[in-house]
Tab-separated table of C-alpha atoms in Angstrom:
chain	number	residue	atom	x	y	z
A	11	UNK	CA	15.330	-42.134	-10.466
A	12	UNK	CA	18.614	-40.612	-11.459
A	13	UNK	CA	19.425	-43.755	-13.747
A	14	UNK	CA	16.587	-42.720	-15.860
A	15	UNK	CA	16.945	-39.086	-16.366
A	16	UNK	CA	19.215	-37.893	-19.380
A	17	UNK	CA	21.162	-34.645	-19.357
A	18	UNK	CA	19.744	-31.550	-20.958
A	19	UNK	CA	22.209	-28.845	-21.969
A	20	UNK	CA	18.995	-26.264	-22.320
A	21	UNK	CA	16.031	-25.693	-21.468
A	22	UNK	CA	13.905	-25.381	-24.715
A	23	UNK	CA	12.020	-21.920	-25.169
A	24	UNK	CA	8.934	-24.026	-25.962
A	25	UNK	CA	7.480	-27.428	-26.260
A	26	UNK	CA	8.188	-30.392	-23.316
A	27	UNK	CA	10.704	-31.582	-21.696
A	28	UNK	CA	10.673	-34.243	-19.757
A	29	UNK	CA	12.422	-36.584	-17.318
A	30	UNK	CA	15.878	-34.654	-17.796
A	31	UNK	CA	18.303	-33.371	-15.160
A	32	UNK	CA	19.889	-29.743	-15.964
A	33	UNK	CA	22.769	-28.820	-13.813
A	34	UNK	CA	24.262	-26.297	-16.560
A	35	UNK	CA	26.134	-24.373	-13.991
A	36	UNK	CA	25.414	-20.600	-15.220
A	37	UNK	CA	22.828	-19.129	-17.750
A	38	UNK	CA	22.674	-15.857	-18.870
A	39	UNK	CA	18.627	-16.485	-19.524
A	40	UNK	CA	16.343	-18.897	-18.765
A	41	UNK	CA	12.953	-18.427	-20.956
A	42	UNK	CA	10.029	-20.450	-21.873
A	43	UNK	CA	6.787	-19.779	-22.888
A	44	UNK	CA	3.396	-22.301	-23.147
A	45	UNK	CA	5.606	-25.097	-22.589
A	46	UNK	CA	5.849	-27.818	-20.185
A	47	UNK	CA	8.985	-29.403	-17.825
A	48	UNK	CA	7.911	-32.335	-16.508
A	49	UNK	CA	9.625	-35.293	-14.316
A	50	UNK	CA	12.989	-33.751	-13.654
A	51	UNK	CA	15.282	-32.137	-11.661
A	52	UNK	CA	17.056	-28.859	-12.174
A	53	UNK	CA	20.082	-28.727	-9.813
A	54	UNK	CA	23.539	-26.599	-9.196
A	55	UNK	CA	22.317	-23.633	-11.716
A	56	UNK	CA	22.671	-19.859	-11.454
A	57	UNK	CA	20.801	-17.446	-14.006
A	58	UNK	CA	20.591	-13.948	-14.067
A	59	UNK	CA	17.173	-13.828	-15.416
A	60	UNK	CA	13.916	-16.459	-15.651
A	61	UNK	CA	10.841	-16.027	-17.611
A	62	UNK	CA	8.351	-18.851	-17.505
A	63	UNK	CA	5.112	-17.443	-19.263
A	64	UNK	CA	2.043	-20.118	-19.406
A	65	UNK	CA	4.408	-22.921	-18.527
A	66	UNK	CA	3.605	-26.244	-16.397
A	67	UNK	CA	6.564	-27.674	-14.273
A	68	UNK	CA	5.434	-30.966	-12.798
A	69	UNK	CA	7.100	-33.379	-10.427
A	70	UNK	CA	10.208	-31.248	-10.717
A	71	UNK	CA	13.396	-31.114	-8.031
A	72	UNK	CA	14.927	-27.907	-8.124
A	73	UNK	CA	17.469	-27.842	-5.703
A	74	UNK	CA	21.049	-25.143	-4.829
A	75	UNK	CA	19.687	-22.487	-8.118
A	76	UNK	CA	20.396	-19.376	-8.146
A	77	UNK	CA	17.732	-17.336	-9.642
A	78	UNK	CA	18.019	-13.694	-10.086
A	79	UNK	CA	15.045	-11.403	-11.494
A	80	UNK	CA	12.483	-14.376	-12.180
A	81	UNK	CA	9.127	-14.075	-13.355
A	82	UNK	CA	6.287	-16.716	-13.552
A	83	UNK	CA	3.138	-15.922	-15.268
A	84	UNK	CA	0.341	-17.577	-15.610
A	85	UNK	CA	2.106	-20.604	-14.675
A	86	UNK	CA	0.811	-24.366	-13.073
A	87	UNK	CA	3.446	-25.578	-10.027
A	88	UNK	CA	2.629	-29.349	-9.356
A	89	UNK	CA	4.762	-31.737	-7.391
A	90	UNK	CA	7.102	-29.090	-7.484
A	91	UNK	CA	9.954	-29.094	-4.686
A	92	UNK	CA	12.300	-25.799	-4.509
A	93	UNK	CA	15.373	-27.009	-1.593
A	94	UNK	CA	18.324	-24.589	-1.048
A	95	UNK	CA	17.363	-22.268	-3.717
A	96	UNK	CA	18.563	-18.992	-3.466
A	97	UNK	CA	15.421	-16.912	-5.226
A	98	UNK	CA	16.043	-12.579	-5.781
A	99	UNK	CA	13.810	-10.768	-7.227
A	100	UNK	CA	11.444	-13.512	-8.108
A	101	UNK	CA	7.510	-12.765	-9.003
A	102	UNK	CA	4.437	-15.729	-9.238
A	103	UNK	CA	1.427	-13.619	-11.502
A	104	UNK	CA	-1.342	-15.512	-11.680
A	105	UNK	CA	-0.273	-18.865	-10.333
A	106	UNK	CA	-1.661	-21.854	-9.687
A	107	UNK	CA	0.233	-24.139	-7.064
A	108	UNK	CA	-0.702	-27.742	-6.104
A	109	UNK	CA	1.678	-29.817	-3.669
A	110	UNK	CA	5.310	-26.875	-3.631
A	111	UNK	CA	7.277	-26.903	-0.921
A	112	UNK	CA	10.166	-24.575	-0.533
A	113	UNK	CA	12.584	-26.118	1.859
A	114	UNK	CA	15.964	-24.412	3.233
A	115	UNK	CA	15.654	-21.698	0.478
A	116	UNK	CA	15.818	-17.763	0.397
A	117	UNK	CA	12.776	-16.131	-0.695
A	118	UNK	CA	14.003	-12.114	-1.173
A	119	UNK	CA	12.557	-9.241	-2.686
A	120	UNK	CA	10.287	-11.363	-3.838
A	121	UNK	CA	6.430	-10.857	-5.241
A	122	UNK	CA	3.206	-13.447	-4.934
A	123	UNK	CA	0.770	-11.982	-6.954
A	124	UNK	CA	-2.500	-13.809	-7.372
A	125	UNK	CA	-1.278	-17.270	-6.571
A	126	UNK	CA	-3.902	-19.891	-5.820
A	127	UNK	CA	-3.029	-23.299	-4.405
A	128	UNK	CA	-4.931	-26.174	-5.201
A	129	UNK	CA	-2.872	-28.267	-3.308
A	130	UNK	CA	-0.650	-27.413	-0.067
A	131	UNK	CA	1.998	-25.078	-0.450
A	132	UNK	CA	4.823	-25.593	2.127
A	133	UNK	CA	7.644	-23.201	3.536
A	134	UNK	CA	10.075	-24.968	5.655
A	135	UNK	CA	13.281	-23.565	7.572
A	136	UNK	CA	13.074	-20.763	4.624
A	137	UNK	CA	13.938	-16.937	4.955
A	138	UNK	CA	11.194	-14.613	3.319
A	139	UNK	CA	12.872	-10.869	3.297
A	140	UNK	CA	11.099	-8.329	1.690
A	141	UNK	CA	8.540	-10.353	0.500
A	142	UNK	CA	4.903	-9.352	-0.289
A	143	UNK	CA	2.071	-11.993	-0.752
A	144	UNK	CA	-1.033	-10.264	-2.720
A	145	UNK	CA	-4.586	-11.708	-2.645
A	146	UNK	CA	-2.903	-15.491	-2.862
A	147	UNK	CA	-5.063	-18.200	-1.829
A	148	UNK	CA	-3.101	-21.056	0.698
A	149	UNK	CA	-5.728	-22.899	2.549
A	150	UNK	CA	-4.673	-25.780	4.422
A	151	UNK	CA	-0.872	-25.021	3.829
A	152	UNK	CA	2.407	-24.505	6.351
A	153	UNK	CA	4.868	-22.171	7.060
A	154	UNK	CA	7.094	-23.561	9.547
A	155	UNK	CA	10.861	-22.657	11.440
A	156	UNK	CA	10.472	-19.723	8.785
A	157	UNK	CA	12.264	-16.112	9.441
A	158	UNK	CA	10.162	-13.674	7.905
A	159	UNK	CA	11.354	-9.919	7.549
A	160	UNK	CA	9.660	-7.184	6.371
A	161	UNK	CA	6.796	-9.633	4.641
A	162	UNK	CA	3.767	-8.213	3.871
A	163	UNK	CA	0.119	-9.817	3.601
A	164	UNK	CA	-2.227	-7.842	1.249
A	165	UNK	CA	-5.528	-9.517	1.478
A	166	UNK	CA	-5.944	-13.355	0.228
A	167	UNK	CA	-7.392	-16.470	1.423
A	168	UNK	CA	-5.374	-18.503	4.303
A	169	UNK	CA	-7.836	-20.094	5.996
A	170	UNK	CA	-6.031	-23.470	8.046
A	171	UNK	CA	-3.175	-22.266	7.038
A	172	UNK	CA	-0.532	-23.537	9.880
A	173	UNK	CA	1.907	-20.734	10.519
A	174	UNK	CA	3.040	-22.116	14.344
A	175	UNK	CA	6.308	-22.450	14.832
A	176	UNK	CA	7.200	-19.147	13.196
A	177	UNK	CA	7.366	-15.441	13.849
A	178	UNK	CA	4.839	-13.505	12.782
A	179	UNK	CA	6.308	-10.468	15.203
A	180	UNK	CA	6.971	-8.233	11.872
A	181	UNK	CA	4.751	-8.951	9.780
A	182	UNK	CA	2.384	-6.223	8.044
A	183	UNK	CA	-1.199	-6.882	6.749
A	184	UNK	CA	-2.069	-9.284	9.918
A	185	UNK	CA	-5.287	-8.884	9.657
A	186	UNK	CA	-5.182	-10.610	5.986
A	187	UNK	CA	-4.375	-14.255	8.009
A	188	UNK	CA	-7.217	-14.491	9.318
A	189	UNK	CA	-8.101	-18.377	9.589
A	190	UNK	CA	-4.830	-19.278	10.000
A	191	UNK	CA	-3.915	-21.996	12.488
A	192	UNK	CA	-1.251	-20.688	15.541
A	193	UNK	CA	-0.351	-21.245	18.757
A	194	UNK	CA	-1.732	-19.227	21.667
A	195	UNK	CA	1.994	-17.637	22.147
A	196	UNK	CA	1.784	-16.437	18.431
A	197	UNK	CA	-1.387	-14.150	19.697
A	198	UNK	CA	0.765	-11.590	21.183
A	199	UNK	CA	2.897	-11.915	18.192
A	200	UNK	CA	0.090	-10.877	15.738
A	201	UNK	CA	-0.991	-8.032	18.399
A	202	UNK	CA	2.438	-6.931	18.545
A	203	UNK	CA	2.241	-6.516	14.576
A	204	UNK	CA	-0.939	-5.397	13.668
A	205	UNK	CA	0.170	-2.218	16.906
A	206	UNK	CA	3.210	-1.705	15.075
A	207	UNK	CA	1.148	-0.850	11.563
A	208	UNK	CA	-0.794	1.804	13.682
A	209	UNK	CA	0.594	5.425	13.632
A	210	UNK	CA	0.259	5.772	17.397
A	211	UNK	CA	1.580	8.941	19.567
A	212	UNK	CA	2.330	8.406	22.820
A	213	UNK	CA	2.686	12.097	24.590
A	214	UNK	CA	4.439	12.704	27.765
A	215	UNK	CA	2.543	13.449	30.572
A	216	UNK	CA	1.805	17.034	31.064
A	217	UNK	CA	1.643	16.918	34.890
């Protein structure tokens, strides 16, 4: 696989690129607009800023990036594997995923807006801080070993969605999961959060 990739110095603002490996170590700003990336793997990179608009990234490896304020809009995700990616700041709008997994990766301050998956969208081992997830669609996807702080659910779709195996103690908008697959354990999780969203007094006794 490697043997047939060539180096890219840049990523081009338009247009396709395809099977190319990018490991330009820092970039100042990473754009591209109705463009495609395709068969490749971006690796070792740190930008300050992203902005995909109307872009397709297929059958892409992007692995130890860096990416600071990111924003994906209107943007197809297919065969798409983020592992040990550090991700601050970073916003999906209108998304469409099919087949992402984010493995071993830190998902902060982060905003899903709108993203449908058309094909399972895995979190594995990843930390999601901060993190809101509004009206996405992730039937028949996983989140598993995840730590999730401060994440909130604000309605979607995530029916069969398998979330055993992780935490769902602080979560906010519980009531948006429902569908999803847990364990009987992960009940008294969910209890424990949706309680915690209430604004409930507890007065001392009088007597």
């Amino acid at each position: 696989m490697e043997d047939e990739l060539h180096p890219a110095g840049t990523v081009p603002t338009s247009g396709k690129l395809a099977d190319f490996v990018f490991t330009t170590p820092q970039v100042r700003h990473l754009a591209m607009s109705d463009g495609r990336l395709l068969g490749g793997r971006v690796t070792g990179s740190e930008a300050q800023r992203v902005t995909f608009d109307r872009v397709r990234l297929e059958s892409l490896f992007i692995e130890d990036v860096s990416w600071t304020s990111a924003q994906l809009t209107d943007c197809t995700l297919s065969r798409v594997v983020f592992r040990r990616c550090k991700l601050l700041g970073t916003r999906f709008v209108a998304t469409r995923f099919s087949n992402v997994v984010f493995e071993d990766c830190r998902l902060e301050y982060a905003d899903l807006d709108r993203v449908v998956s058309e094909g399972p969208v895995v979190f594995v081992r990843t930390l999601v801080n901060e993190t809101t997830f509004s009206d996405c669609r992730f039937p028949g996807g996983a989140m598993t070993e995840c730590e999730l702080k401060s994440v909130t659910f604000a309605g979607g779709d995530y029916v069969d969605f398998d979330v055993r195996g992780t935490d769902l103690t602080t979560v906010r908008g519980a009531a948006s999961l429902s569908g999803t697959l847990i364990t009987p354990e992960q009940r008294y999780q969910l209890a424990e959060a949706l309680v915690n969203e209430l604004d409930l007094r507890y007065p001392e006794d009088d007597a």
